[in-house]
mmCIF file of C-alpha atoms in Angstrom:
data_model
loop_
_atom_site.group_PDB
_atom_site.id
_atom_site.type_symbol
_atom_site.label_atom_id
_atom_site.label_comp_id
_atom_site.label_asym_id
_atom_site.label_seq_id
_atom_site.Cartn_x
_atom_site.Cartn_y
_atom_site.Cartn_z
ATOM 1 C CA UNK A 1 91.510 -147.499 11.623
ATOM 2 C CA UNK A 2 93.725 -145.374 9.391
ATOM 3 C CA UNK A 3 95.133 -148.278 7.370
ATOM 4 C CA UNK A 4 93.361 -147.292 4.149
ATOM 5 C CA UNK A 5 94.380 -143.630 4.356
ATOM 6 C CA UNK A 6 97.991 -144.353 5.282
ATOM 7 C CA UNK A 7 98.272 -147.437 3.075
ATOM 8 C CA UNK A 8 97.285 -145.612 -0.091
ATOM 9 C CA UNK A 9 99.620 -142.681 0.496
ATOM 10 C CA UNK A 10 102.598 -144.646 1.756
ATOM 11 C CA UNK A 11 102.349 -147.101 -1.158
ATOM 12 C CA UNK A 12 102.718 -144.166 -3.535
ATOM 13 C CA UNK A 13 105.624 -142.782 -1.508
ATOM 14 C CA UNK A 14 107.611 -146.046 -1.648
ATOM 15 C CA UNK A 15 106.696 -146.854 -5.265
ATOM 16 C CA UNK A 16 104.218 -149.691 -4.757
ATOM 17 C CA UNK A 17 100.582 -150.256 -5.630
ATOM 18 C CA UNK A 18 97.921 -150.247 -2.937
ATOM 19 C CA UNK A 19 95.165 -152.805 -2.467
ATOM 20 C CA UNK A 20 92.419 -152.562 0.155
ATOM 21 C CA UNK A 21 90.896 -156.026 0.534
ATOM 22 C CA UNK A 22 87.713 -154.642 2.110
ATOM 23 C CA UNK A 23 87.116 -152.564 -1.024
ATOM 24 C CA UNK A 24 87.868 -155.542 -3.267
ATOM 25 C CA UNK A 25 85.395 -157.645 -1.281
ATOM 26 C CA UNK A 26 82.624 -155.078 -1.710
ATOM 27 C CA UNK A 27 83.290 -154.672 -5.429
ATOM 28 C CA UNK A 28 83.235 -158.418 -6.055
ATOM 29 C CA UNK A 29 80.078 -159.033 -4.056
ATOM 30 C CA UNK A 30 78.318 -155.842 -5.080
ATOM 31 C CA UNK A 31 77.382 -155.094 -1.479
ATOM 32 C CA UNK A 32 78.815 -153.276 1.530
ATOM 33 C CA UNK A 33 80.448 -155.483 4.157
ATOM 34 C CA UNK A 34 77.986 -154.312 6.804
ATOM 35 C CA UNK A 35 75.061 -155.333 4.614
ATOM 36 C CA UNK A 36 76.729 -158.636 3.689
ATOM 37 C CA UNK A 37 77.132 -159.536 7.375
ATOM 38 C CA UNK A 38 73.526 -158.656 8.150
ATOM 39 C CA UNK A 39 72.297 -160.682 5.168
ATOM 40 C CA UNK A 40 74.532 -163.761 5.488
ATOM 41 C CA UNK A 41 76.462 -163.974 8.806
ATOM 42 C CA UNK A 42 79.849 -163.203 10.303
ATOM 43 C CA UNK A 43 80.942 -166.790 9.715
ATOM 44 C CA UNK A 44 80.244 -166.558 5.984
ATOM 45 C CA UNK A 45 81.995 -163.206 5.779
ATOM 46 C CA UNK A 46 85.090 -164.525 7.559
ATOM 47 C CA UNK A 47 85.258 -167.516 5.219
ATOM 48 C CA UNK A 48 85.063 -165.391 2.099
ATOM 49 C CA UNK A 49 87.402 -162.787 3.574
ATOM 50 C CA UNK A 50 90.041 -165.467 4.155
ATOM 51 C CA UNK A 51 89.626 -166.879 0.635
ATOM 52 C CA UNK A 52 90.143 -163.418 -0.824
ATOM 53 C CA UNK A 53 93.181 -162.827 1.369
ATOM 54 C CA UNK A 54 94.711 -166.168 0.361
ATOM 55 C CA UNK A 55 94.107 -165.413 -3.322
ATOM 56 C CA UNK A 56 95.824 -162.023 -3.216
ATOM 57 C CA UNK A 57 98.761 -163.350 -1.211
ATOM 58 C CA UNK A 58 99.374 -165.662 -4.159
ATOM 59 C CA UNK A 59 98.693 -163.278 -7.039
ATOM 60 C CA UNK A 60 100.033 -160.012 -5.570
ATOM 61 C CA UNK A 61 102.969 -161.146 -3.465
ATOM 62 C CA UNK A 62 105.451 -158.528 -4.733
ATOM 63 C CA UNK A 63 105.273 -154.789 -5.318
ATOM 64 C CA UNK A 64 102.081 -154.170 -3.345
ATOM 65 C CA UNK A 65 100.924 -152.763 -0.034
ATOM 66 C CA UNK A 66 97.860 -154.790 0.990
ATOM 67 C CA UNK A 67 95.493 -153.581 3.712
ATOM 68 C CA UNK A 68 93.520 -156.306 5.494
ATOM 69 C CA UNK A 69 90.438 -156.070 7.661
ATOM 70 C CA UNK A 70 91.168 -155.833 11.384
ATOM 71 C CA UNK A 71 89.125 -158.966 12.100
ATOM 72 C CA UNK A 72 91.107 -161.189 9.751
ATOM 73 C CA UNK A 73 93.093 -162.488 12.741
ATOM 74 C CA UNK A 74 89.949 -164.179 14.054
ATOM 75 C CA UNK A 75 90.290 -166.800 11.311
ATOM 76 C CA UNK A 76 92.855 -169.494 12.302
ATOM 77 C CA UNK A 77 93.828 -170.253 8.694
ATOM 78 C CA UNK A 78 94.456 -166.555 8.085
ATOM 79 C CA UNK A 79 96.680 -166.433 11.171
ATOM 80 C CA UNK A 80 98.760 -169.321 9.830
ATOM 81 C CA UNK A 81 99.179 -167.546 6.503
ATOM 82 C CA UNK A 82 100.043 -164.214 8.099
ATOM 83 C CA UNK A 83 102.794 -165.861 10.134
ATOM 84 C CA UNK A 84 104.350 -167.282 6.950
ATOM 85 C CA UNK A 85 104.457 -163.955 5.118
ATOM 86 C CA UNK A 86 107.843 -162.168 5.100
ATOM 87 C CA UNK A 87 106.542 -158.707 6.050
ATOM 88 C CA UNK A 88 103.392 -157.955 8.035
ATOM 89 C CA UNK A 89 102.999 -154.571 9.732
ATOM 90 C CA UNK A 90 100.497 -153.896 12.492
ATOM 91 C CA UNK A 91 99.212 -150.321 12.483
ATOM 92 C CA UNK A 92 98.585 -149.644 16.146
ATOM 93 C CA UNK A 93 96.324 -146.850 17.440
ATOM 94 C CA UNK A 94 95.214 -146.311 20.996
ATOM 95 C CA UNK A 95 91.799 -147.812 21.710
ATOM 96 C CA UNK A 96 90.403 -144.410 22.788
ATOM 97 C CA UNK A 97 91.268 -142.948 19.373
ATOM 98 C CA UNK A 98 89.749 -145.973 17.652
ATOM 99 C CA UNK A 99 86.524 -145.512 19.597
ATOM 100 C CA UNK A 100 86.243 -141.863 18.556
ATOM 101 C CA UNK A 101 86.651 -142.786 14.898
ATOM 102 C CA UNK A 102 84.308 -145.785 14.919
ATOM 103 C CA UNK A 103 81.481 -144.005 16.695
ATOM 104 C CA UNK A 104 81.450 -141.470 13.858
ATOM 105 C CA UNK A 105 81.397 -144.163 11.138
ATOM 106 C CA UNK A 106 78.004 -145.776 10.516
ATOM 107 C CA UNK A 107 79.339 -148.036 7.747
ATOM 108 C CA UNK A 108 81.187 -150.421 10.077
ATOM 109 C CA UNK A 109 79.774 -153.973 10.065
ATOM 110 C CA UNK A 110 79.318 -154.185 13.836
ATOM 111 C CA UNK A 111 77.239 -151.019 14.102
ATOM 112 C CA UNK A 112 73.552 -151.245 14.880
ATOM 113 C CA UNK A 113 70.947 -149.384 12.850
ATOM 114 C CA UNK A 114 70.678 -146.618 15.453
ATOM 115 C CA UNK A 115 74.388 -145.884 15.036
ATOM 116 C CA UNK A 116 75.523 -147.422 18.307
ATOM 117 C CA UNK A 117 78.268 -149.997 18.366
ATOM 118 C CA UNK A 118 76.954 -153.505 18.943
ATOM 119 C CA UNK A 119 79.947 -154.748 20.913
ATOM 120 C CA UNK A 120 82.377 -153.523 23.529
ATOM 121 C CA UNK A 121 85.264 -152.161 21.455
ATOM 122 C CA UNK A 122 87.741 -152.518 24.321
ATOM 123 C CA UNK A 123 86.767 -156.185 24.712
ATOM 124 C CA UNK A 124 87.244 -156.753 20.969
ATOM 125 C CA UNK A 125 90.681 -155.132 21.095
ATOM 126 C CA UNK A 126 91.708 -157.150 24.143
ATOM 127 C CA UNK A 127 90.618 -160.396 22.482
ATOM 128 C CA UNK A 128 92.659 -159.645 19.349
ATOM 129 C CA UNK A 129 95.743 -157.989 20.798
ATOM 130 C CA UNK A 130 97.828 -161.139 21.233
ATOM 131 C CA UNK A 131 96.862 -162.325 17.754
ATOM 132 C CA UNK A 132 98.012 -159.051 16.219
ATOM 133 C CA UNK A 133 101.372 -159.403 17.949
ATOM 134 C CA UNK A 134 101.724 -163.024 16.846
ATOM 135 C CA UNK A 135 100.847 -162.270 13.218
ATOM 136 C CA UNK A 136 103.042 -159.179 12.789
ATOM 137 C CA UNK A 137 106.671 -158.856 11.786
ATOM 138 C CA UNK A 138 106.678 -155.203 12.869
ATOM 139 C CA UNK A 139 104.397 -152.781 14.684
ATOM 140 C CA UNK A 140 103.991 -149.093 13.900
ATOM 141 C CA UNK A 141 102.402 -147.093 16.719
ATOM 142 C CA UNK A 142 100.511 -143.841 16.252
ATOM 143 C CA UNK A 143 100.902 -141.446 19.174
ATOM 144 C CA UNK A 144 97.790 -141.308 21.335
ATOM 145 C CA UNK A 145 95.554 -138.413 20.310
ATOM 146 C CA UNK A 146 97.648 -137.607 17.225
ATOM 147 C CA UNK A 147 95.560 -136.322 14.299
ATOM 148 C CA UNK A 148 98.388 -134.792 12.278
ATOM 149 C CA UNK A 149 98.120 -137.262 9.402
ATOM 150 C CA UNK A 150 100.793 -135.485 7.412
ATOM 151 C CA UNK A 151 103.343 -136.143 10.155
ATOM 152 C CA UNK A 152 102.022 -139.651 10.744
ATOM 153 C CA UNK A 153 102.451 -140.402 7.036
ATOM 154 C CA UNK A 154 106.020 -139.059 7.131
ATOM 155 C CA UNK A 155 106.817 -141.240 10.160
ATOM 156 C CA UNK A 156 105.200 -144.309 8.602
ATOM 157 C CA UNK A 157 106.968 -143.818 5.270
ATOM 158 C CA UNK A 158 110.361 -143.558 6.977
ATOM 159 C CA UNK A 159 109.502 -146.632 9.034
ATOM 160 C CA UNK A 160 108.607 -148.727 5.969
ATOM 161 C CA UNK A 161 111.650 -147.550 4.041
ATOM 162 C CA UNK A 162 113.823 -148.628 6.953
ATOM 163 C CA UNK A 163 112.396 -152.140 7.265
ATOM 164 C CA UNK A 164 112.189 -152.866 3.532
ATOM 165 C CA UNK A 165 115.537 -151.529 2.308
ATOM 166 C CA UNK A 166 118.925 -153.182 2.202
ATOM 167 C CA UNK A 167 121.631 -151.726 4.501
ATOM 168 C CA UNK A 168 122.907 -149.313 1.840
ATOM 169 C CA UNK A 169 119.419 -147.998 1.184
ATOM 170 C CA UNK A 170 118.812 -147.608 4.903
ATOM 171 C CA UNK A 171 121.997 -145.579 5.309
ATOM 172 C CA UNK A 172 121.018 -143.237 2.467
ATOM 173 C CA UNK A 173 117.515 -142.771 3.852
ATOM 174 C CA UNK A 174 118.908 -142.106 7.339
ATOM 175 C CA UNK A 175 121.306 -139.518 5.910
ATOM 176 C CA UNK A 176 118.458 -137.824 4.056
ATOM 177 C CA UNK A 177 116.346 -137.418 7.187
ATOM 178 C CA UNK A 178 119.287 -136.417 9.381
ATOM 179 C CA UNK A 179 120.310 -133.668 6.996
ATOM 180 C CA UNK A 180 116.811 -132.250 7.040
ATOM 181 C CA UNK A 181 117.711 -131.041 10.533
ATOM 182 C CA UNK A 182 120.384 -128.338 10.315
ATOM 183 C CA UNK A 183 121.590 -128.748 13.899
ATOM 184 C CA UNK A 184 122.239 -132.418 13.403
ATOM 185 C CA UNK A 185 123.658 -131.881 9.932
ATOM 186 C CA UNK A 186 126.292 -129.451 11.232
ATOM 187 C CA UNK A 187 127.455 -131.611 14.112
ATOM 188 C CA UNK A 188 126.845 -135.250 13.171
ATOM 189 C CA UNK A 189 129.852 -137.315 12.133
ATOM 190 C CA UNK A 190 131.368 -138.683 15.313
ATOM 191 C CA UNK A 191 130.608 -141.909 17.110
ATOM 192 C CA UNK A 192 128.959 -140.418 20.158
ATOM 193 C CA UNK A 193 125.726 -141.366 21.851
ATOM 194 C CA UNK A 194 123.597 -139.664 24.464
ATOM 195 C CA UNK A 195 121.684 -141.467 27.200
ATOM 196 C CA UNK A 196 118.186 -140.087 27.789
ATOM 197 C CA UNK A 197 117.129 -140.755 31.380
ATOM 198 C CA UNK A 198 113.757 -139.020 31.386
ATOM 199 C CA UNK A 199 110.837 -140.964 32.899
ATOM 200 C CA UNK A 200 108.797 -140.023 29.815
ATOM 201 C CA UNK A 201 109.755 -138.839 26.337
ATOM 202 C CA UNK A 202 107.258 -136.003 26.645
ATOM 203 C CA UNK A 203 109.648 -134.346 29.072
ATOM 204 C CA UNK A 204 112.477 -134.507 26.526
ATOM 205 C CA UNK A 205 110.541 -133.273 23.501
ATOM 206 C CA UNK A 206 110.828 -129.474 24.161
ATOM 207 C CA UNK A 207 114.642 -129.731 24.025
ATOM 208 C CA UNK A 208 115.006 -132.798 21.831
ATOM 209 C CA UNK A 209 116.903 -131.194 18.947
ATOM 210 C CA UNK A 210 119.469 -129.610 21.272
ATOM 211 C CA UNK A 211 119.855 -132.891 23.160
ATOM 212 C CA UNK A 212 120.466 -135.107 20.135
ATOM 213 C CA UNK A 213 122.700 -132.691 18.197
ATOM 214 C CA UNK A 214 126.173 -134.098 17.518
ATOM 215 C CA UNK A 215 125.285 -137.685 18.432
ATOM 216 C CA UNK A 216 125.360 -140.809 16.279
ATOM 217 C CA UNK A 217 122.819 -142.717 18.378
ATOM 218 C CA UNK A 218 120.548 -142.196 21.378
ATOM 219 C CA UNK A 219 120.308 -144.539 24.346
ATOM 220 C CA UNK A 220 116.801 -144.856 25.736
ATOM 221 C CA UNK A 221 117.000 -145.909 29.394
ATOM 222 C CA UNK A 222 113.814 -147.943 29.397
ATOM 223 C CA UNK A 223 114.502 -149.146 32.942
ATOM 224 C CA UNK A 224 114.062 -145.548 34.156
ATOM 225 C CA UNK A 225 110.708 -144.974 32.453
ATOM 226 C CA UNK A 226 107.756 -144.441 34.751
ATOM 227 C CA UNK A 227 105.965 -147.475 33.335
ATOM 228 C CA UNK A 228 106.976 -150.733 31.698
ATOM 229 C CA UNK A 229 103.517 -151.410 30.335
ATOM 230 C CA UNK A 230 103.716 -152.489 26.703
ATOM 231 C CA UNK A 231 101.386 -149.716 25.471
ATOM 232 C CA UNK A 232 103.434 -147.073 27.290
ATOM 233 C CA UNK A 233 106.679 -148.355 25.784
ATOM 234 C CA UNK A 234 105.148 -148.292 22.293
ATOM 235 C CA UNK A 235 104.048 -144.695 22.763
ATOM 236 C CA UNK A 236 107.499 -143.637 24.008
ATOM 237 C CA UNK A 237 109.178 -145.091 20.927
ATOM 238 C CA UNK A 238 106.614 -143.383 18.672
ATOM 239 C CA UNK A 239 107.147 -140.053 20.437
ATOM 240 C CA UNK A 240 110.912 -140.326 20.101
ATOM 241 C CA UNK A 241 110.668 -141.252 16.421
ATOM 242 C CA UNK A 242 108.449 -138.254 15.712
ATOM 243 C CA UNK A 243 111.246 -135.939 16.840
ATOM 244 C CA UNK A 244 114.453 -137.863 16.111
ATOM 245 C CA UNK A 245 115.504 -140.459 13.530
ATOM 246 C CA UNK A 246 118.874 -141.366 15.069
ATOM 247 C CA UNK A 247 119.448 -145.069 15.865
ATOM 248 C CA UNK A 248 118.162 -146.233 19.250
ATOM 249 C CA UNK A 249 120.228 -148.044 21.878
ATOM 250 C CA UNK A 250 117.404 -149.738 23.780
ATOM 251 C CA UNK A 251 118.701 -150.304 27.312
ATOM 252 C CA UNK A 252 117.350 -152.075 30.374
ATOM 253 C CA UNK A 253 119.750 -152.155 33.308
ATOM 254 C CA UNK A 254 119.280 -154.290 36.394
#
């Protein structure tokens, strides 16, 4: 949810072409995925979805951002192929935000004719979560409840530039974003770091720019956070990245 919107815009921002495999599937078959599933079956859809994915991995392996359907990980052969690819990014949204979006979208394959979702969305997410982790090289988390797609796009673009560039390119991109903040631009230059000991990043956000000014990196004391649940940790990193692009010293002390 959000992969098509972000994928198209971020591909343009980083100078690549965008391909949405769900759209390609519908164009080739002349039918919406929802209608295809109702007419044929989920099994047939998954088979053809995998074949399309395999084809494009071979023919469009460079210079493209390819968005896949969220259920692709249910196909074992697709999982094997995903694990062999050099760069796979999981776009992670909180399940509550996913529910809100899906219940407003009657085009989804798993929706019934009366507009109600046929399956338990939380159960679907739980069944796929480990597969997403296993198939992904990186994960980009959207802050829970965040609907500022302009900011999300900016965060996602910076994220992709960081993971796809060589060290020199990363340094230049980092410098660009740092110098967009005047406080940091005036003071940055030393080799200092600040340790943030807040139990949640939300407590640091109101004073974040004053806190990080003059530092070269920020230590996140993960061991002092109020929760070590994986979803909480993801959200904390996303919150920090929204407000600061300095390198992270990720620390767990015993």
